[in-house]
Coordinates of C-alpha atoms and ligand atoms in Angstrom, one line a residue:
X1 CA 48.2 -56.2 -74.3
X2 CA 45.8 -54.5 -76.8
X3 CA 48.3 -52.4 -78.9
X4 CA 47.0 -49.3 -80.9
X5 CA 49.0 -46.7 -82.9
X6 CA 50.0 -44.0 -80.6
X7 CA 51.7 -41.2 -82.8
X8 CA 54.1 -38.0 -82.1
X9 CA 54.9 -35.9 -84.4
X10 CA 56.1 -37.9 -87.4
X11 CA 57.2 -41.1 -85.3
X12 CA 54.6 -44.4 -84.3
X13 CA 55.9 -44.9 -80.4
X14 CA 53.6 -47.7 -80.6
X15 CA 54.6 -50.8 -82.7
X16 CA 52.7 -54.4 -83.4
X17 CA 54.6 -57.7 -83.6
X18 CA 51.9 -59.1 -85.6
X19 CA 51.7 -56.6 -87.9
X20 CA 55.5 -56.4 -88.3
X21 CA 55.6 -59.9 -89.0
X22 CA 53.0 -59.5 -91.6
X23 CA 55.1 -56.9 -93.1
X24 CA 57.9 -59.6 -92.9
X25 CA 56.1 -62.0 -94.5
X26 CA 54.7 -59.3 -97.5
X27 CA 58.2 -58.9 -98.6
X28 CA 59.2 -62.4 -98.5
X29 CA 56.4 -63.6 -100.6
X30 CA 57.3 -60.9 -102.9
X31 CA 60.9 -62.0 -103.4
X32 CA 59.7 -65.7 -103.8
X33 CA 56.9 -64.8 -105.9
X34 CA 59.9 -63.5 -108.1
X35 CA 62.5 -66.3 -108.0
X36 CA 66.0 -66.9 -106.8
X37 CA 68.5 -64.2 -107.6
X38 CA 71.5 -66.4 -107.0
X39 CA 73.9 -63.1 -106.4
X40 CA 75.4 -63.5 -102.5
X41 CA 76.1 -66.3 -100.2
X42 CA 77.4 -64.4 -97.2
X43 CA 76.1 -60.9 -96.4
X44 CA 76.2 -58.1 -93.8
X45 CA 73.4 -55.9 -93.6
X46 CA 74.5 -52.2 -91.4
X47 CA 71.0 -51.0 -90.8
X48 CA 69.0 -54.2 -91.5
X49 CA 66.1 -53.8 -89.2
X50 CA 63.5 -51.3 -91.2
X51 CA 63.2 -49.6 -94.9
X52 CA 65.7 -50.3 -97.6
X53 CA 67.7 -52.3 -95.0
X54 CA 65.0 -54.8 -94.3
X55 CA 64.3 -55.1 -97.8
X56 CA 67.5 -56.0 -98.1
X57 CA 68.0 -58.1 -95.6
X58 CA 65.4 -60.0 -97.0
X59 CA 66.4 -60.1 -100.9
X60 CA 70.0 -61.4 -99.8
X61 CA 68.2 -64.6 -97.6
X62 CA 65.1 -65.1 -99.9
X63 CA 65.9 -64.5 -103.1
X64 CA 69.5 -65.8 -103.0
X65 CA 69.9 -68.0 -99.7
X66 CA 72.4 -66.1 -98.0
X67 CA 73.5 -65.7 -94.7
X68 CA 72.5 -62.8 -93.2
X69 CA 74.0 -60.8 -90.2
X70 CA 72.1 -57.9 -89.5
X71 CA 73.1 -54.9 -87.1
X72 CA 70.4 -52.3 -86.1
X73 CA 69.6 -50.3 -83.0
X74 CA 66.4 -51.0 -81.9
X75 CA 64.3 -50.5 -78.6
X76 CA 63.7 -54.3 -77.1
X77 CA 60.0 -54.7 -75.6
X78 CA 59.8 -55.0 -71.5
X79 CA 56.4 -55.7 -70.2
X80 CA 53.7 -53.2 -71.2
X81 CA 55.9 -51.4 -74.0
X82 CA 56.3 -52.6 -77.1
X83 CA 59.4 -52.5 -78.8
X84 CA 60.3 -50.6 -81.6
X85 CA 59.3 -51.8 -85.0
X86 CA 62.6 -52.8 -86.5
X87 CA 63.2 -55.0 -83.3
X88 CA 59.7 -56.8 -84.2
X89 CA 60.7 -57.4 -87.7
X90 CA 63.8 -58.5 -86.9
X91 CA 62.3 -61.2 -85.0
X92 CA 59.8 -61.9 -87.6
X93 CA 63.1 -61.9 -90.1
X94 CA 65.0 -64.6 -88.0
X95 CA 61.6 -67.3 -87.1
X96 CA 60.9 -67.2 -91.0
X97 CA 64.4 -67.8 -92.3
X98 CA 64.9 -71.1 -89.3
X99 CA 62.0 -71.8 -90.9
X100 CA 63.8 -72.2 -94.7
X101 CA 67.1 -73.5 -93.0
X102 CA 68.7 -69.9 -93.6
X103 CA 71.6 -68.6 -91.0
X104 CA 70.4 -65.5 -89.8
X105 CA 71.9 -63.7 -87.3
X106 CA 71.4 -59.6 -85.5
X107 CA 73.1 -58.0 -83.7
X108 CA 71.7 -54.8 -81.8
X109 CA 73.5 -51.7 -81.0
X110 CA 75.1 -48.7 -82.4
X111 CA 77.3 -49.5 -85.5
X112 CA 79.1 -46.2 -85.6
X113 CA 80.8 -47.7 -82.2
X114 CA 83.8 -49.8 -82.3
X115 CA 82.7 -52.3 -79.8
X116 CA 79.9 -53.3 -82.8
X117 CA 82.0 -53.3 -85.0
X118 CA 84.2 -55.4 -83.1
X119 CA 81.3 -57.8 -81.8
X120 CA 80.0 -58.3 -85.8
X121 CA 83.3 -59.6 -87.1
X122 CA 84.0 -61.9 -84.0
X123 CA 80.9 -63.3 -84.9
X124 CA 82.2 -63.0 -89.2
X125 CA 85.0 -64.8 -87.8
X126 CA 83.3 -67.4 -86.2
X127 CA 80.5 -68.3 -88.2
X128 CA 81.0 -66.7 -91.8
X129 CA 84.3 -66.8 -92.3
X130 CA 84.3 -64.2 -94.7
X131 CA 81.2 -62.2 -96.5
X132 CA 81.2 -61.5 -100.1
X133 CA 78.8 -58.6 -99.5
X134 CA 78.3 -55.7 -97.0
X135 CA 74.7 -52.9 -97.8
X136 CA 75.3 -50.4 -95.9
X137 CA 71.6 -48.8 -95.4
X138 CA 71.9 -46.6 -91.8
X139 CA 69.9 -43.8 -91.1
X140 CA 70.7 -41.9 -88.4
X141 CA 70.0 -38.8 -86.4
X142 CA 73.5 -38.9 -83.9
X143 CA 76.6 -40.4 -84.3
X144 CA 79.1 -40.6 -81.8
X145 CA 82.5 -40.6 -83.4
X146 CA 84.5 -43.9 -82.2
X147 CA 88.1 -42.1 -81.7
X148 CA 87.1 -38.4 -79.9
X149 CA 83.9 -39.2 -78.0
X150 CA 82.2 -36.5 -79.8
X151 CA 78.8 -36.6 -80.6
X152 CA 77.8 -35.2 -83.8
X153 CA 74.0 -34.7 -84.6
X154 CA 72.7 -34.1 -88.8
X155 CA 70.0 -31.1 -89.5
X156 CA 67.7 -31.1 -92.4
X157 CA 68.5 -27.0 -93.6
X158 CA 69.0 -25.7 -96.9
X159 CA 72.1 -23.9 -97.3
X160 CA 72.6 -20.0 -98.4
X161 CA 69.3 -18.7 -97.9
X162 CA 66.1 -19.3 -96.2
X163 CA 63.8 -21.5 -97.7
X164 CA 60.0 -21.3 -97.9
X165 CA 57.9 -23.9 -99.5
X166 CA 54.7 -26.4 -99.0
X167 CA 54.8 -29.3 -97.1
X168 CA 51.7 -31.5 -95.6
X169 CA 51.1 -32.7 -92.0
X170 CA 50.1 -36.3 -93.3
X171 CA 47.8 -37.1 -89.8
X172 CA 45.7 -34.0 -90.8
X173 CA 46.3 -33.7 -94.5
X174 CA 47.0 -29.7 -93.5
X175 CA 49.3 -28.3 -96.7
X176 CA 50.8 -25.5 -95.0
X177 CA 53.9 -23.2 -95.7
X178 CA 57.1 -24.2 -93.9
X179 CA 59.8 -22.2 -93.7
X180 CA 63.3 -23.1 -92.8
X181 CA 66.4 -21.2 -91.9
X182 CA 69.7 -21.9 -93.6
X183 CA 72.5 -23.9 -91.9
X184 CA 74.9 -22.2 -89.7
X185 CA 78.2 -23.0 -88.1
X186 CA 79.1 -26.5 -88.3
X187 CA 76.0 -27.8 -89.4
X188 CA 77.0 -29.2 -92.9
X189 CA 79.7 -30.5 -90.8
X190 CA 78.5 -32.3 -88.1
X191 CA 75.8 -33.6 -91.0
X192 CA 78.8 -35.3 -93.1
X193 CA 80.0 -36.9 -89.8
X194 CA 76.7 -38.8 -89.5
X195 CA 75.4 -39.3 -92.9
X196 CA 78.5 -39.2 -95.1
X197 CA 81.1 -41.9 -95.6
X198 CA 83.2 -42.1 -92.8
X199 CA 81.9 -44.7 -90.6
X200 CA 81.0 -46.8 -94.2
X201 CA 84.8 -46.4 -94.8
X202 CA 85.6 -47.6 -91.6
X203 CA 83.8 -50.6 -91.6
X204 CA 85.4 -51.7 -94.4
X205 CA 88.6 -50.8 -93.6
X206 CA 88.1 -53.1 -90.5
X207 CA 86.8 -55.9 -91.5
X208 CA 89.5 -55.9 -94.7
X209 CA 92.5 -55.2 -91.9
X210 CA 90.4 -58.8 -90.4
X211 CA 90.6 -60.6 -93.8
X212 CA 87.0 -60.8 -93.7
X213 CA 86.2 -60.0 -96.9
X214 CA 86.3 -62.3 -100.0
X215 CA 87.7 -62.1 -103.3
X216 CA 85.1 -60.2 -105.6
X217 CA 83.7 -58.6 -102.5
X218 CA 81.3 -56.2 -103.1
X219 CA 79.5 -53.0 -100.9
X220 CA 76.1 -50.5 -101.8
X221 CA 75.4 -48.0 -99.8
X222 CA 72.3 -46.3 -100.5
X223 CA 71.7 -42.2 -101.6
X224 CA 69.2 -40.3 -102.8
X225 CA 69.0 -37.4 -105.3
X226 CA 65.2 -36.2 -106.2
X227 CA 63.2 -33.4 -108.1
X228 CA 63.9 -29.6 -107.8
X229 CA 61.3 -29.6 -106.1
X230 CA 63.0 -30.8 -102.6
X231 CA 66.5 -29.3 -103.7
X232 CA 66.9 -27.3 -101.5
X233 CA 66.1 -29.0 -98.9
X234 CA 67.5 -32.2 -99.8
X235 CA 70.1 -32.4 -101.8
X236 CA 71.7 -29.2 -102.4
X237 CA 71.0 -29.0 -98.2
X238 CA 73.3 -30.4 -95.3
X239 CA 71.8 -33.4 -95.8
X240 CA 72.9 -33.2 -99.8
X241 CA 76.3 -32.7 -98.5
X242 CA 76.7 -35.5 -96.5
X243 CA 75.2 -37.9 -99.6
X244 CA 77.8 -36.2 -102.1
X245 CA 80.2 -37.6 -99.1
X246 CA 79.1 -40.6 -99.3
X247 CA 79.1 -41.0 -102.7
X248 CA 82.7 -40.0 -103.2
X249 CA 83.5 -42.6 -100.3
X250 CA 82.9 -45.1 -102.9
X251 CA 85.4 -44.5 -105.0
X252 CA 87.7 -44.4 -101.8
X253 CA 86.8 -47.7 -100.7
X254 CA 86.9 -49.4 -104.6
X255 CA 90.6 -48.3 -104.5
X256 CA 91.0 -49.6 -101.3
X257 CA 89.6 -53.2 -102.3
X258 CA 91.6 -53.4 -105.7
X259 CA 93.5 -56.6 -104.3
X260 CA 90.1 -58.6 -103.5
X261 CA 88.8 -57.3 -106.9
X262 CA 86.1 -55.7 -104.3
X263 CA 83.8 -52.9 -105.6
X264 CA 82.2 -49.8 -103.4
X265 CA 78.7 -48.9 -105.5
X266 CA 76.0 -46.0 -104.2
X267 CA 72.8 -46.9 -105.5
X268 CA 70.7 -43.7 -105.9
X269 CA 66.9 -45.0 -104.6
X270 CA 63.2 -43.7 -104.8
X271 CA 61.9 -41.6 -102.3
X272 CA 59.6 -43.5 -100.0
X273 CA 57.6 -43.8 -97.0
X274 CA 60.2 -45.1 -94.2
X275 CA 61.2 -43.8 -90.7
X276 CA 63.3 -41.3 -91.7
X277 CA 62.1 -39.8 -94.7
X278 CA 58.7 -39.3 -92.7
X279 CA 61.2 -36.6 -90.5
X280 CA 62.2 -35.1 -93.3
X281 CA 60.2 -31.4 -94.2
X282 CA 58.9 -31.1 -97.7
X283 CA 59.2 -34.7 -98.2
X284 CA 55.6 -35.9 -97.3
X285 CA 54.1 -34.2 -99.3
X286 CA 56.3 -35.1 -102.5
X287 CA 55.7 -38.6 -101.4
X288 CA 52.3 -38.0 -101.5
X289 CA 52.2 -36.6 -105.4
X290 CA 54.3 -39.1 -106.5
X291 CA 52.8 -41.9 -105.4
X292 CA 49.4 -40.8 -106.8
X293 CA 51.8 -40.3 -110.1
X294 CA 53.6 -43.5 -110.0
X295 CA 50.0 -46.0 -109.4
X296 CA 48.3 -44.3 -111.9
X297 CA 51.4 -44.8 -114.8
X298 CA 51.7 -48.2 -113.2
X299 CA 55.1 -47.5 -112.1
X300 CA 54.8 -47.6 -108.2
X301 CA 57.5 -49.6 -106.0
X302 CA 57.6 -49.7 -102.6
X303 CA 61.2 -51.1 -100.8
X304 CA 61.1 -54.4 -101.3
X305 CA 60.3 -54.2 -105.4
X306 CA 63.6 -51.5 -105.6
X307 CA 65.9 -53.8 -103.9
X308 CA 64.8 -56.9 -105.6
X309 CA 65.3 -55.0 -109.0
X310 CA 68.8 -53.6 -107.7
X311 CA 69.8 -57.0 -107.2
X312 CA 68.3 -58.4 -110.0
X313 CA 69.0 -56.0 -112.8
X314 CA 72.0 -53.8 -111.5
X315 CA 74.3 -54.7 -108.9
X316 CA 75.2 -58.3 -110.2
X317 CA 75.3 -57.3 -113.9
X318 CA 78.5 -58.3 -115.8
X319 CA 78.6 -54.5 -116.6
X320 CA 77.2 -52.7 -113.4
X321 CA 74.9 -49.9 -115.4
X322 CA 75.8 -46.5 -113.8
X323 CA 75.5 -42.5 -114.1
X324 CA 78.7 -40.6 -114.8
X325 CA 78.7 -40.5 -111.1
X326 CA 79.4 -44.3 -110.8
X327 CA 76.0 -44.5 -109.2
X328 CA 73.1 -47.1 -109.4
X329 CA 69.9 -45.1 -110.1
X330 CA 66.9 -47.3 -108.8
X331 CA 65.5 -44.1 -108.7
X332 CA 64.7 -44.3 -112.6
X333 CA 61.2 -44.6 -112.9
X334 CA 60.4 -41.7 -110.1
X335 CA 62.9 -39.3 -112.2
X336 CA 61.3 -39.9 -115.3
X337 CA 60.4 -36.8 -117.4
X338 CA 56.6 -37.5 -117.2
X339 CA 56.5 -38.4 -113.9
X340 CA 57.8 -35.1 -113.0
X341 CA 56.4 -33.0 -114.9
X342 CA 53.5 -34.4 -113.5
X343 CA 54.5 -34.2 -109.9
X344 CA 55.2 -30.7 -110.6
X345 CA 52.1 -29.4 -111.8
X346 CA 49.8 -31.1 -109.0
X347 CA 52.4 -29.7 -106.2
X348 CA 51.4 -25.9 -107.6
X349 CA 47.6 -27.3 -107.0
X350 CA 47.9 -28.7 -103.9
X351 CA 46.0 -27.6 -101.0
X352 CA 43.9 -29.1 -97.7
X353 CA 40.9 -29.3 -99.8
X354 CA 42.4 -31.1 -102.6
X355 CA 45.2 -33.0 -101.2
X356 CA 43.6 -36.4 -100.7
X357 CA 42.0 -36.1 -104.2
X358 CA 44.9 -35.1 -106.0
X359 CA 47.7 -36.6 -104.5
X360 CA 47.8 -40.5 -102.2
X361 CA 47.7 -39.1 -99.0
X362 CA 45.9 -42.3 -98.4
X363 CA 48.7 -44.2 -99.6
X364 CA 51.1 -42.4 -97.6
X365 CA 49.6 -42.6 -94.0
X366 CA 49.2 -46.6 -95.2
X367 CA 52.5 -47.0 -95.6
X368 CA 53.5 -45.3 -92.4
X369 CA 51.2 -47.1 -90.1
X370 CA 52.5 -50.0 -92.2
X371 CA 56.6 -49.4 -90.7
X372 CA 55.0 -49.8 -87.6
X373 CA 52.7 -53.1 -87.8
X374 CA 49.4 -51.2 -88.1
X375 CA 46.4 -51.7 -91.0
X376 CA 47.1 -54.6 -91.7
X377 CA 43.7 -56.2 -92.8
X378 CA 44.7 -59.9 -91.5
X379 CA 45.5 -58.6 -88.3
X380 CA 42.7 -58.5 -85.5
X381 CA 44.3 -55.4 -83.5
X382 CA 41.6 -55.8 -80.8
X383 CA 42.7 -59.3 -79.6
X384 CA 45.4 -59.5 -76.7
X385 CA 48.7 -59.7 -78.4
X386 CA 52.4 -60.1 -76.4
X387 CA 54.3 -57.7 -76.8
X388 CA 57.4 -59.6 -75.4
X389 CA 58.8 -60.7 -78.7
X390 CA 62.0 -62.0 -78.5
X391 CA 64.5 -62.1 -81.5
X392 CA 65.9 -65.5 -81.4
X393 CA 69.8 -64.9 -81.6
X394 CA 70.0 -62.1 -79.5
X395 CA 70.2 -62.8 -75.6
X396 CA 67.9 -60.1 -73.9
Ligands
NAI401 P1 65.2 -46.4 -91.8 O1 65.0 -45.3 -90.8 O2 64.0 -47.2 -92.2 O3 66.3 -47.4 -91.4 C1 67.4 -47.0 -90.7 C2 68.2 -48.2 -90.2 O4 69.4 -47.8 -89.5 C3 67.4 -49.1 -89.1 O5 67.7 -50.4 -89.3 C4 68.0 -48.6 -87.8 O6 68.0 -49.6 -86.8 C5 69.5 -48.4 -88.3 N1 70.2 -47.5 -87.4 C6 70.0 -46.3 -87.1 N2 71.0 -45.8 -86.2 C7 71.8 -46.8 -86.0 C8 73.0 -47.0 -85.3 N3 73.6 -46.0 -84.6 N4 73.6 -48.3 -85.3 C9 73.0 -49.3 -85.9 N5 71.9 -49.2 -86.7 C10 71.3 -48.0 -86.7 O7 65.8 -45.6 -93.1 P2 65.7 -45.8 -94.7 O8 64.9 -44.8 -95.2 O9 65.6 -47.2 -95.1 O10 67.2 -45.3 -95.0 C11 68.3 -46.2 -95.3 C12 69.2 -45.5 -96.3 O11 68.5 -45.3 -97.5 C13 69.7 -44.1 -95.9 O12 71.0 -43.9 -96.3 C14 68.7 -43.2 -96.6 O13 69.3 -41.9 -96.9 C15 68.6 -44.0 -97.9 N6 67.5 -43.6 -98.8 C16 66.2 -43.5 -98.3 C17 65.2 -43.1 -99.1 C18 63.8 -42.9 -98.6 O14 63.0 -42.2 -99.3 N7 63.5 -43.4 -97.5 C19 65.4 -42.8 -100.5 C20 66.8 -43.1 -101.0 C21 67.8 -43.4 -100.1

């Protein structure tokens, strides 16, 4: 089938197989370009199939020849609908690491369920043995909770007061006013149930109960903090909450690993284009000033170039360099002082008119077509292209 972007709202229902596996194949040339990293043999990868997960995914095979299991929940294609994009890159993951001798395996289905988490260490068991590192990089709207049944779903509201500020409707480049109501009830709640530490917690828990782990084991799950700008919305909001959760999971877990030597980390990363940043208000349209920031001071990473530097610089340092928090910050260069000064003027500026002069909206919508297999310029998107792509180690 011909296969064209077909958006709604701020999701691509539409994805390319090609242009996934070009994506793919971006990110591994990157981490070769850049040399082995030599840090993990055997990893697991919760949330492997787009965004930091894929990038990570890909560091762990590619730039240290690991195994890889990966566990995502992604739509599978069936004839005339393409599946969705993390299923293609998954499948464009798996063909290119047969193609270095690599192990890589996926499964597919909801990791906050037992019967996944059951299902991934039968398959530990079987083939692994043990794994010497788990990144834990879901992002996820819902969350079923494995022992009540009850299904929890996250908002994205600041908490308090109402809260009015700019944001940007990347298709259009419309800067408009947003306003959006505090939380109420159990909202900050039923947030911490999906995007705090719990289910992390319990996958380690599991797989330690298995003996799955080895000695020196170590987990990252990832957070983010950003500017005052996005505060309020971000991380003094629900979703702030549920990070802070998170976070404090990590000491839970380190105490919980002491007899493997096994260490819990939280590295704090940049804010960038992915699938679920693009749902988050305000967002865009920080995205879009910092981008512009970061290319012009030469400082611009997109998912792959933070996770390769995590595992190159930070996570597999003798002395793991962290905040008083315990907490990686990857998130370094977008902090800086400069940069946000910077970010912080242009966001008073910004308007329709100016937007795509003053900030990378450009750069932005790039990216996002990007998650989804679109403008890529070796890709002829008019040819007939089967959408029936298969990922080799899952039976569909
Ligand atoms: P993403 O939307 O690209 O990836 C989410 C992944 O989770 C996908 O592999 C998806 O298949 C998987 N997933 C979702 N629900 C699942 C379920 N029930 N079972 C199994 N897999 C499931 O998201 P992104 O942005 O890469 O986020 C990953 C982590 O990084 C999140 O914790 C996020 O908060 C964090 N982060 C993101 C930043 C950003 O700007 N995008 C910045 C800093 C941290």
């Amino acid at each position: 089938m011909i296969i064209e972007p077909k958006t709604r709202g701020f999701i691509c229902i539409t994805s390319h197989p090609k242009g996934c596996e070009q994506n793919i194949v971006n990110q591994i040339n990157y981490v070769k370009s850049k040399g082995l990293v030599e840090n993990t043999k055997k990893a697991l990868i919760i949330g492997a199939s787009t965004g930091f997960g894929i990038a990570s995914r890909i560091t762990c095979a590619f730039g240290s020849k690991a195994d890889t299991i990966g566990v995502f929940f992604e739509k599978p294609p069936s004839k005339g609908r393409t599946a969705s994009s993390g299923w293609y890159n998954s499948a464009a993951f798996e063909k290119e690491a047969k193609k270095e001798g690599l192990y890589a395996k996926s499964i597919n289905g909801d990791a906050f369920s037992n019967e996944i988490k059951e299902k991934t260490m039968a398959l530990i068991k079987a083939d692994l043995g043990q794994i010497d590192l788990l990144i834990y990089s879901l992002a996820s709207p819902v969350r079923t909770h494995p022992k009540t049944g009850v299904r929890y779903k996250s908002t994205l509201k600041p908490i308090g007061s109402t809260y009015t500020n700019k944001t940007v409707d990347f298709h259009t480049g419309e800067v408009k006013e947003i306003t959006i109501e505090p939380s109420s009830g159990d909202d900050i709640d039923n947030t911490i149930a999906v995007m705090g530490g719990e289910d992390w917690q319990m996958w380690i828990d599991a797989l330690q109960e298995n003996n799955l782990l080895s000695t020196n084991f170590k987990t990252v799950a990832y957070s983010y903090i950003g500017p005052k700008l996005t505060e309020a919305v971000y991380r003094k909001g629900t979703i702030g909450r549920a990070k802070d959760h998170l976070e404090n999971t990590a000491f839970t877990i380190t105490d919980s690993l002491k007899n493997i030597n096994g260490k819990a980390y939280v590295s704090v990363n940049k804010a960038l284009v992915t699938q679920s940043s693009s749902a988050i208000p305000v967002i865009p349209l920080y995205i879009s000033l910092l981008y512009k920031v970061m290319k012009e001071k030469n400082l611009h990473e997109g998912c792959i170039e933070q996770i390769y530097r995590l595992f190159n610089e930070r996570l597999f340092a003798t002395q793991v360099p962290t905040d008083d928090h315990n907490r990686i910050r990857i998130d370094d260069w977008e902090m800086r002082e400069d940069v946000q000064e910077e970010v912080t003027k242009l966001w008073k500026k910004a308007t329709t008119e100016n937007l795509s002069a003053i900030g990378d909206l450009q750069g932005y919508k790039n990216d996002f077509f990007n998650l989804f297999g679109f403008n890529f310029d070796e890709i002829n998107y008019d040819v007939d292209t089967d959408e029936m792509v298969l990922i080799p180690s899952i039976d569909s």
